Tab-separated table of C-alpha atoms in Angstrom:
chain	number	residue	atom	x	y	z
U	199	MET	CA	11.257	4.416	32.597
U	200	ALA	CA	9.034	7.039	31.057
U	201	VAL	CA	9.731	5.673	27.567
U	202	ILE	CA	8.564	2.125	28.692
U	203	PHE	CA	5.459	3.417	30.284
U	204	PHE	CA	4.586	5.386	27.248
U	205	LYS	CA	5.088	2.491	24.841
U	206	SER	CA	3.149	0.211	27.130
U	207	TRP	CA	0.332	2.614	27.378
U	208	MET	CA	0.075	3.152	23.643
U	209	TYR	CA	0.069	-0.624	23.010
U	210	TYR	CA	-2.729	-1.029	25.581
U	211	ILE	CA	-5.000	1.916	24.462
U	212	GLN	CA	-4.613	1.418	20.686
U	213	ARG	CA	-5.701	-2.279	20.948
U	214	TRP	CA	-8.534	-1.391	23.216
U	215	HIS	CA	-9.758	1.259	20.664
U	216	TRP	CA	-9.321	-1.252	17.918
U	217	ARG	CA	-11.396	-3.870	19.577
U	218	GLN	CA	-14.201	-1.384	19.680
U	219	MET	CA	-14.333	-0.957	15.878
U	220	ASP	CA	-17.456	-2.299	14.190
U	221	TRP	CA	-16.492	-3.864	10.899
U	222	VAL	CA	-18.515	-5.190	7.923
U	223	LEU	CA	-17.417	-7.329	5.034
U	224	LEU	CA	-19.041	-6.560	1.693
U	225	GLU	CA	-18.848	-8.639	-1.508
U	226	VAL	CA	-19.014	-6.882	-4.853
U	227	LYS	CA	-20.299	-8.616	-7.891
U	228	PRO	CA	-19.056	-6.550	-10.888
U	229	PRO	CA	-21.007	-6.305	-14.235
U	230	LYS	CA	-20.580	-9.072	-16.688
U	231	GLU	CA	-18.602	-6.817	-19.068
U	232	VAL	CA	-16.497	-4.072	-17.526
U	233	GLU	CA	-15.579	-1.946	-20.425
U	234	SER	CA	-13.693	0.560	-18.306
U	235	SER	CA	-10.049	0.315	-17.424
U	236	PRO	CA	-8.448	0.239	-13.851
U	237	LYS	CA	-8.585	4.088	-14.054
U	238	ASN	CA	-12.208	3.833	-12.612
U	239	MET	CA	-10.813	1.933	-9.669
U	240	GLU	CA	-8.099	4.588	-9.270
U	241	GLN	CA	-10.973	7.252	-9.001
U	242	ILE	CA	-12.485	5.147	-6.153
U	243	PHE	CA	-9.320	4.984	-4.263
U	244	ALA	CA	-9.024	8.734	-4.649
U	245	GLY	CA	-12.527	9.127	-3.195
U	246	LEU	CA	-11.599	6.862	-0.202
U	247	TRP	CA	-8.724	9.178	0.622
U	248	GLY	CA	-11.510	11.271	2.010
U	249	ALA	CA	-11.434	9.134	5.270
U	250	PHE	CA	-8.186	10.891	6.141
U	251	GLY	CA	-8.156	12.794	9.399
U	252	THR	CA	-9.669	10.290	11.859
U	253	VAL	CA	-7.226	11.583	14.542
U	254	SER	CA	-7.863	15.333	14.843
U	255	TYR	CA	-6.236	16.022	18.259
U	256	LYS	CA	-3.256	14.649	20.225
U	257	TYR	CA	-5.697	13.886	23.087
U	258	GLU	CA	-7.558	11.442	20.840
U	259	LYS	CA	-4.419	9.865	19.794
U	260	TYR	CA	-2.491	9.528	23.014
U	261	ILE	CA	-5.306	9.293	25.580
U	262	LYS	CA	-8.141	7.596	23.712
U	263	GLY	CA	-5.956	5.511	21.274
U	264	VAL	CA	-7.746	6.659	18.221
U	265	MET	CA	-6.027	5.536	15.047
U	266	GLN	CA	-6.500	6.491	11.346
U	267	ASP	CA	-9.286	4.415	9.858
U	268	TYR	CA	-8.260	1.941	7.265
U	269	PHE	CA	-9.832	-0.464	4.717
U	270	SER	CA	-9.036	-3.966	3.408
U	271	PHE	CA	-9.762	-4.762	-0.303
U	272	GLU	CA	-9.405	-8.504	-0.822
U	273	LEU	CA	-9.111	-10.862	-3.788
U	274	VAL	CA	-10.195	-14.424	-2.639
U	275	GLY	CA	-10.461	-17.593	-4.557
U	276	TYR	CA	-12.040	-20.800	-3.299
U	277	ASN	CA	-13.827	-23.761	-4.870
U	278	GLY	CA	-12.651	-22.558	-8.338
U	279	GLU	CA	-14.468	-19.090	-7.914
U	280	ALA	CA	-13.033	-15.635	-7.586
U	281	HIS	CA	-14.524	-13.207	-5.120
U	282	PHE	CA	-14.047	-9.484	-4.461
U	283	PHE	CA	-14.424	-8.457	-0.867
U	284	LEU	CA	-14.213	-5.052	0.715
U	285	ARG	CA	-13.820	-4.713	4.677
U	286	THR	CA	-14.492	-1.486	6.198
U	287	GLN	CA	-16.108	-0.038	9.410
U	288	LYS	CA	-19.806	0.317	9.448
U	289	LYS	CA	-19.575	4.097	9.812
U	290	LEU	CA	-17.656	4.270	6.390
U	291	ARG	CA	-19.876	1.681	4.680
U	292	ASN	CA	-21.821	4.471	2.763
U	293	LEU	CA	-18.497	6.104	1.574
U	294	VAL	CA	-17.274	2.817	0.266
U	295	GLU	CA	-20.628	1.896	-1.534
U	296	ALA	CA	-20.994	5.410	-2.976
U	297	GLN	CA	-17.533	5.223	-4.474
U	298	ILE	CA	-18.175	1.822	-6.071
U	299	TYR	CA	-21.533	2.753	-7.528
U	300	SER	CA	-20.233	6.114	-8.904
U	301	GLN	CA	-17.903	4.068	-11.187
U	302	TYR	CA	-19.677	0.880	-11.597
U	303	PRO	CA	-23.367	1.695	-11.345
U	304	GLN	CA	-24.435	-1.939	-12.452
U	305	ALA	CA	-22.370	-3.631	-9.679
U	306	GLU	CA	-24.167	-5.354	-6.837
U	307	ILE	CA	-22.878	-4.966	-3.216
U	308	ARG	CA	-24.102	-7.114	-0.338
U	309	GLU	CA	-22.991	-7.841	3.253
U	310	VAL	CA	-21.671	-11.410	3.672
U	311	PRO	CA	-20.258	-13.520	6.421
U	312	ASP	CA	-16.592	-13.381	6.820
U	313	TYR	CA	-14.888	-16.147	4.679
U	314	VAL	CA	-11.825	-16.360	7.043
U	315	TRP	CA	-13.808	-18.561	9.535
U	316	ASN	CA	-14.563	-21.166	6.853
U	317	VAL	CA	-11.179	-23.005	7.588
U	318	PRO	CA	-10.133	-24.428	11.020
U	319	ALA	CA	-8.496	-22.062	13.482
U	320	ASP	CA	-5.581	-24.435	14.432
U	321	ILE	CA	-3.903	-24.608	11.020
U	322	PRO	CA	-1.454	-26.151	10.433
U	323	ASN	CA	-2.612	-29.578	11.578
U	324	LYS	CA	-2.763	-33.101	10.171
U	325	LYS	CA	-5.575	-32.216	7.638
U	326	TRP	CA	-4.704	-28.582	6.716
U	327	ASN	CA	-1.582	-26.771	5.603
U	328	LEU	CA	-0.717	-23.249	4.539
U	329	TRP	CA	1.964	-21.096	3.047
U	330	GLY	CA	1.891	-17.269	3.181
U	331	CYS	CA	3.763	-14.125	3.841
U	332	ARG	CA	3.540	-10.402	4.141
U	333	LEU	CA	4.854	-8.537	1.002
U	334	ALA	CA	7.796	-6.120	1.307
U	335	MET	CA	9.412	-3.739	-1.144
U	336	THR	CA	12.804	-4.296	-2.650
U	337	ALA	CA	13.874	-0.698	-3.414
U	338	PRO	CA	16.884	0.446	-1.419
U	339	GLY	CA	17.333	3.461	0.687
U	340	PRO	CA	15.751	5.038	3.813
U	341	PHE	CA	12.528	5.695	1.763
U	342	PRO	CA	11.910	2.727	-0.579
U	343	SER	CA	8.258	3.814	-1.200
U	344	ALA	CA	9.591	6.720	-3.284
U	345	TYR	CA	10.206	4.348	-6.175
U	346	PRO	CA	7.041	3.279	-8.030
U	347	LEU	CA	5.814	-0.129	-9.221
U	348	ARG	CA	4.901	-1.029	-12.642
U	349	THR	CA	1.281	0.045	-13.025
U	350	TYR	CA	-1.573	-0.545	-15.533
U	351	VAL	CA	-0.559	2.779	-17.289
U	352	ASP	CA	2.760	1.088	-18.209
U	353	LEU	CA	0.925	-2.036	-19.418
U	354	MET	CA	-1.343	0.048	-21.565
U	355	ASP	CA	1.696	1.688	-23.154
U	356	VAL	CA	3.090	-1.664	-23.993
U	357	ALA	CA	-0.177	-2.887	-25.526
U	358	LYS	CA	-0.504	0.218	-27.752
U	359	THR	CA	-3.574	0.608	-29.944
U	360	ASP	CA	-3.405	-2.584	-32.010
U	361	GLN	CA	-3.618	-5.028	-29.047
U	362	PRO	CA	-6.026	-5.497	-26.275
U	363	PHE	CA	-5.169	-4.085	-22.845
U	364	PHE	CA	-3.094	-6.520	-20.910
U	365	ASP	CA	-4.975	-6.854	-17.674
U	366	PRO	CA	-2.578	-7.715	-14.748
U	367	ILE	CA	-5.383	-9.342	-12.817
U	368	ALA	CA	-6.214	-11.877	-15.591
U	369	GLY	CA	-3.506	-14.271	-14.493
U	370	LEU	CA	-4.872	-14.279	-10.916
U	371	MET	CA	-8.532	-15.008	-12.194
U	372	GLU	CA	-7.135	-18.089	-14.013
U	373	VAL	CA	-5.382	-19.278	-11.031
U	374	PHE	CA	-8.546	-19.006	-8.925
U	375	SER	CA	-10.600	-20.794	-11.545
U	376	LYS	CA	-8.392	-23.902	-11.229
U	377	LEU	CA	-8.579	-24.144	-7.383
U	378	ARG	CA	-10.036	-27.500	-6.267
U	379	GLN	CA	-12.370	-28.139	-3.371
U	380	GLY	CA	-10.424	-27.545	-0.189
U	381	GLU	CA	-8.097	-24.935	-1.700
U	382	GLN	CA	-8.295	-21.321	-0.971
U	383	ILE	CA	-5.980	-18.286	-1.759
U	384	TRP	CA	-6.402	-14.986	0.128
U	385	LEU	CA	-4.789	-11.669	-1.085
U	386	GLN	CA	-5.516	-8.841	1.364
U	387	ILE	CA	-4.611	-5.290	0.610
U	388	LEU	CA	-4.851	-3.124	3.708
U	389	PHE	CA	-4.549	0.662	3.249
U	390	ARG	CA	-5.191	3.838	5.085
U	391	PRO	CA	-4.882	7.485	3.914
U	392	ALA	CA	-1.347	8.875	4.240
U	393	PRO	CA	-0.624	12.417	5.060
U	394	ASP	CA	0.770	14.372	2.246
U	395	GLY	CA	4.339	14.719	3.809
U	396	TRP	CA	5.478	11.587	1.945
U	397	GLN	CA	5.562	13.463	-1.338
U	398	LYS	CA	8.294	15.776	-0.018
U	399	LYS	CA	10.356	12.755	1.059
U	400	ALA	CA	9.883	11.246	-2.396
U	401	ARG	CA	11.071	14.425	-4.182
U	402	SER	CA	14.098	14.544	-1.984
U	403	VAL	CA	15.023	11.148	-3.231
U	404	ALA	CA	14.704	12.514	-6.735
U	405	ASP	CA	16.823	15.603	-5.815
U	406	LYS	CA	19.507	13.339	-4.338
U	407	LEU	CA	19.596	11.313	-7.669
U	408	LEU	CA	19.906	14.616	-9.519
U	409	GLY	CA	22.853	15.718	-7.303
U	410	LYS	CA	21.088	18.615	-5.781
U	411	LYS	CA	22.344	19.618	-2.280
U	412	GLU	CA	19.834	20.033	0.450
U	413	THR	CA	19.241	23.723	1.168
U	414	ALA	CA	19.969	24.845	4.737
U	415	PRO	CA	16.955	26.216	6.472
U	416	PRO	CA	16.816	30.141	6.742
U	417	GLU	CA	18.735	31.576	9.698
U	418	THR	CA	16.590	32.838	12.462
U	419	ILE	CA	16.892	36.417	13.817
U	420	PHE	CA	18.109	35.076	17.079
U	421	ALA	CA	20.826	32.962	15.386
U	422	MET	CA	21.881	35.803	13.233
U	423	ASP	CA	22.259	38.140	16.152
U	424	ARG	CA	24.317	35.640	18.100
U	425	ARG	CA	26.569	35.050	15.069
U	426	THR	CA	27.059	38.775	14.447
U	427	TRP	CA	27.975	39.245	18.210
U	428	TRP	CA	30.551	36.412	18.177
U	429	GLU	CA	32.075	37.721	14.856
U	430	SER	CA	32.343	41.297	16.271
U	431	PHE	CA	33.886	39.880	19.575
U	432	TYR	CA	36.436	37.918	17.538
U	433	ASP	CA	37.376	40.884	15.324
U	434	VAL	CA	38.045	43.055	18.338
U	435	LEU	CA	40.084	40.384	20.121
U	436	TYR	CA	42.087	39.663	16.919
U	437	ALA	CA	42.933	43.369	16.549
U	438	LEU	CA	43.979	43.672	20.327
U	439	VAL	CA	46.226	40.695	20.104
U	440	THR	CA	47.862	41.212	16.730
U	441	GLY	CA	47.509	44.895	16.190
U	442	GLN	CA	46.034	44.293	12.719
U	443	PRO	CA	42.423	44.331	11.574
U	444	ALA	CA	40.782	40.978	11.246
U	445	PRO	CA	40.639	39.571	7.662
U	446	LEU	CA	37.436	39.772	5.836
U	447	ARG	CA	35.255	36.671	5.752
U	448	VAL	CA	34.724	35.365	2.250
U	449	LYS	CA	32.675	32.251	1.652
U	450	ASP	CA	34.396	29.761	-0.461
U	451	LYS	CA	32.404	29.001	-3.690
U	452	LYS	CA	33.074	25.693	-5.150
U	453	ASP	CA	32.768	25.371	-8.897
U	454	GLU	CA	30.245	22.574	-8.875
U	455	PRO	CA	27.138	22.247	-11.120
U	456	HIS	CA	23.811	22.963	-9.506
U	457	SER	CA	22.401	19.689	-10.872
U	458	LEU	CA	23.728	16.579	-12.481
U	459	ALA	CA	20.836	16.285	-14.932
U	460	LEU	CA	23.085	16.770	-18.023
U	461	PHE	CA	25.341	13.822	-16.792
U	462	LEU	CA	22.508	11.223	-16.118
U	463	SER	CA	21.810	8.220	-18.186
U	464	PRO	CA	18.375	7.781	-19.935
U	465	GLY	CA	17.541	5.155	-17.337
U	466	GLU	CA	18.378	7.472	-14.364
U	467	LYS	CA	16.332	10.208	-15.906
U	468	ASP	CA	13.367	7.804	-16.298
U	469	ILE	CA	13.646	6.864	-12.542
U	470	ILE	CA	13.614	10.525	-11.618
U	471	ALA	CA	10.508	11.209	-13.716
U	472	ALA	CA	8.767	8.143	-12.380
U	473	ILE	CA	9.381	9.140	-8.748
U	474	GLU	CA	8.052	12.680	-9.519
U	475	LEU	CA	4.946	11.185	-11.197
U	476	LYS	CA	4.176	8.970	-8.324
U	477	ALA	CA	4.490	11.876	-5.874
U	478	GLY	CA	1.902	13.689	-7.954
U	479	LYS	CA	-0.955	11.531	-6.752
U	480	LYS	CA	-2.613	10.791	-3.415
U	481	GLY	CA	-1.025	7.990	-1.383
U	482	PHE	CA	-1.920	5.347	1.137
U	483	ASP	CA	-0.017	3.625	3.854
U	484	ALA	CA	-0.446	0.073	2.797
U	485	LYS	CA	0.467	-3.545	3.501
U	486	ILE	CA	-0.405	-6.739	1.561
U	487	ASN	CA	-0.842	-10.219	3.022
U	488	PHE	CA	-0.923	-13.407	1.034
U	489	VAL	CA	-1.801	-16.951	1.928
U	490	TYR	CA	-2.570	-20.243	0.315
U	491	ILE	CA	-4.590	-22.677	2.420
U	492	SER	CA	-5.290	-26.250	1.418
U	493	ARG	CA	-6.149	-29.715	2.670
U	494	SER	CA	-2.844	-31.482	3.234
U	495	ASP	CA	-3.487	-34.250	0.760
U	496	ILE	CA	-3.770	-31.832	-2.124
U	497	PHE	CA	-1.494	-29.068	-1.014
U	498	THR	CA	0.835	-28.008	-3.825
U	499	MET	CA	3.441	-25.231	-4.057
U	500	ALA	CA	2.376	-24.619	-7.661
U	501	ASN	CA	-0.605	-22.662	-6.235
U	502	VAL	CA	1.888	-20.363	-4.500
U	503	SER	CA	4.142	-19.827	-7.484
U	504	ALA	CA	1.344	-18.954	-9.850
U	505	PRO	CA	-0.214	-16.038	-7.910
U	506	MET	CA	3.091	-14.842	-6.711
U	507	GLY	CA	4.134	-14.636	-10.350
U	508	VAL	CA	1.010	-12.567	-11.077
U	509	ILE	CA	2.004	-10.196	-8.253
U	510	MET	CA	5.389	-9.990	-9.712
U	511	GLN	CA	4.091	-8.397	-12.893
U	512	THR	CA	4.155	-5.124	-11.081
U	513	ALA	CA	7.831	-5.454	-10.693
U	514	ASN	CA	9.950	-2.742	-12.196
U	515	LEU	CA	13.466	-3.904	-11.695
U	516	ASN	CA	15.012	-0.499	-12.113
U	517	MET	CA	12.728	0.966	-9.378
U	518	ASN	CA	10.674	-1.254	-7.173
U	519	SER	CA	8.956	-4.541	-6.754
U	520	PHE	CA	7.535	-6.916	-4.164
U	521	ARG	CA	9.281	-9.656	-2.182
U	522	PRO	CA	8.184	-12.046	0.489
U	523	ASP	CA	9.032	-10.471	3.900
U	524	SER	CA	11.583	-12.649	5.672
U	525	LYS	CA	10.028	-11.933	9.058
U	526	THR	CA	6.624	-13.367	8.125
U	527	ILE	CA	7.248	-15.994	5.387
U	528	THR	CA	6.100	-19.382	6.582
U	529	LYS	CA	9.378	-21.347	6.290
U	530	SER	CA	12.270	-21.972	8.639
U	531	HIS	CA	15.640	-23.711	8.485
U	532	TYR	CA	18.082	-25.468	10.823
U	533	PHE	CA	17.309	-25.209	14.599
U	534	LEU	CA	13.741	-26.354	15.504
U	535	ALA	CA	12.635	-25.687	11.989
U	536	LYS	CA	9.414	-27.528	12.028
U	537	ALA	CA	8.169	-25.882	15.331
U	538	ARG	CA	9.222	-22.418	14.249
U	539	LYS	CA	7.468	-22.900	10.956
U	540	ALA	CA	4.267	-23.817	12.639
U	541	TYR	CA	4.437	-20.936	14.869
U	542	LYS	CA	4.952	-18.531	11.901
U	543	GLN	CA	2.014	-20.182	10.219
U	544	ARG	CA	-0.304	-19.539	13.234
U	545	VAL	CA	0.926	-16.037	13.599
U	546	LEU	CA	0.185	-15.274	9.995
U	547	MET	CA	-3.255	-16.915	10.178
U	548	ARG	CA	-4.135	-14.711	13.243
U	549	MET	CA	-2.918	-11.670	11.332
U	550	MET	CA	-5.003	-12.345	8.343
U	551	ARG	CA	-8.231	-13.189	10.259
U	552	SER	CA	-7.965	-9.930	12.290
U	553	ARG	CA	-6.632	-7.774	9.491
U	554	SER	CA	-4.647	-5.901	12.095
U	555	PHE	CA	-2.544	-2.992	10.937
U	556	TRP	CA	-0.223	-1.832	13.708
U	557	GLU	CA	3.052	-1.626	11.834
U	558	LYS	CA	4.079	1.073	9.553
U	559	GLY	CA	3.517	-0.048	5.856
U	560	TYR	CA	4.747	1.307	2.520
U	561	ILE	CA	3.335	4.048	0.368
U	562	LEU	CA	1.237	3.046	-2.568
U	563	ASN	CA	-0.436	5.780	-4.550
U	564	ILE	CA	-3.828	5.496	-6.084
U	565	GLU	CA	-2.553	4.312	-9.449
U	566	GLU	CA	-0.582	1.465	-7.867
U	567	LEU	CA	-3.449	0.381	-5.718
U	568	ALA	CA	-5.784	0.345	-8.881
U	569	THR	CA	-3.211	-1.984	-10.592
U	570	LEU	CA	-3.343	-4.406	-7.753
U	571	PHE	CA	-7.087	-4.392	-7.132
U	572	HIS	CA	-9.653	-3.857	-9.858
U	573	PHE	CA	-12.456	-5.712	-11.386
U	574	PRO	CA	-11.688	-7.759	-14.538
U	575	THR	CA	-11.889	-5.808	-17.696
U	576	ILE	CA	-13.996	-6.947	-20.803
U	577	GLY	CA	-11.014	-9.033	-22.272
U	578	VAL	CA	-10.668	-11.201	-19.195
U	579	LYS	CA	-12.409	-14.562	-19.610
U	580	SER	CA	-13.188	-15.844	-16.137
U	581	PRO	CA	-16.213	-18.052	-16.237
U	582	MET	CA	-16.093	-18.901	-12.417
U	583	THR	CA	-16.220	-15.201	-11.334
U	584	PRO	CA	-19.689	-14.220	-9.922
U	585	TYR	CA	-21.071	-11.533	-12.052
U	586	ILE	CA	-24.334	-9.478	-12.450
U	587	GLU	CA	-25.954	-10.973	-15.512
U	588	ILE	CA	-28.878	-8.532	-15.719
U	589	LYS	CA	-28.464	-4.853	-16.083
U	590	LYS	CA	-30.198	-2.724	-13.436
U	591	GLY	CA	-31.958	0.475	-14.296
U	592	GLY	CA	-34.006	3.057	-12.497
U	593	ALA	CA	-37.735	3.204	-12.510
U	594	PRO	CA	-39.430	5.150	-15.272
U	595	VAL	CA	-39.934	8.807	-14.466
U	596	ASP	CA	-43.687	8.611	-15.204
U	597	LEU	CA	-44.377	5.548	-12.909
U	598	PRO	CA	-47.508	6.185	-11.069
U	599	MET	CA	-47.126	6.716	-7.254
U	600	GLU	CA	-49.602	5.965	-4.541
């Protein structure tokens, strides 16, 4: 009964607190020619990790329902244009803008109305249809987030120096530019700073692959005294019963290697090295939502396959990749398939409009997030992306003041 009451209370109080949050949607227009790499966006995500620590006390968490603040960075295409939106609470607006301007001084940031209300609320209906899902990870095991995705660093290694950097976002910009009137694609990346305990879990996965055995925690003084007392009692009892001294206790030492590193294949060594590299950077608890919305008369699954294919560029088949989450994907089979599909579509639409983040996500570090969301680099030709055409500069230092 107490468990039911506790869960019901947390469900109520957290949603009450969430409804009090004051959100703002910002659109970023990047400079026309971004000569920098996604490394700049990685530094932005590193700066946003400073929002960690919203919940300072258990009283705030369990009585007030306070949750860790989170952000939503969104890639949106409609009417053949690509847009970069950042959704944050108003109290964190200065933090977000400062991080953007620190890496992209020529960018323009402005508050805009929320684009999610530009389509009917009752989709699907006779005039409108949609396909969408939440993305899940494919890696096995109890902690799949330990395995990294393919990032822009890997793509730069492939390009070498004699070829231009292969920007993973270029394909998505091309898909957006071909959207017709009445078609929209939303890709929402929700993330909140994750406490540093996840690195220890990731390294334990690497140790398991290496064949290292988990070290037992050190014995407490109380446990040591209790063990010594029982051993002494057993020795006395053994001597009284048998008339012989108790045998010495010798721990069996198995002739096993401390590590299997010498027996690993090159691929297994690469996996362990990649896990350790991922754990070396700050991480965020994240989830990714995707939806394609269109008028029914022009709806085509080709506009689903293309952006999903772009997302799959981050797939590293030996380690980790994304897949549509079976619980949220908007398709159903067999019994009442049409009604169940419509229900899942409406649930997904509500989730994407509210940007709710109740469930536990997966860990993406700042390098992985920068791969998924960054401004197009100089080699990406996207004529329908709104850019800042004129470079902005500060006022002359000798400008007369009144």
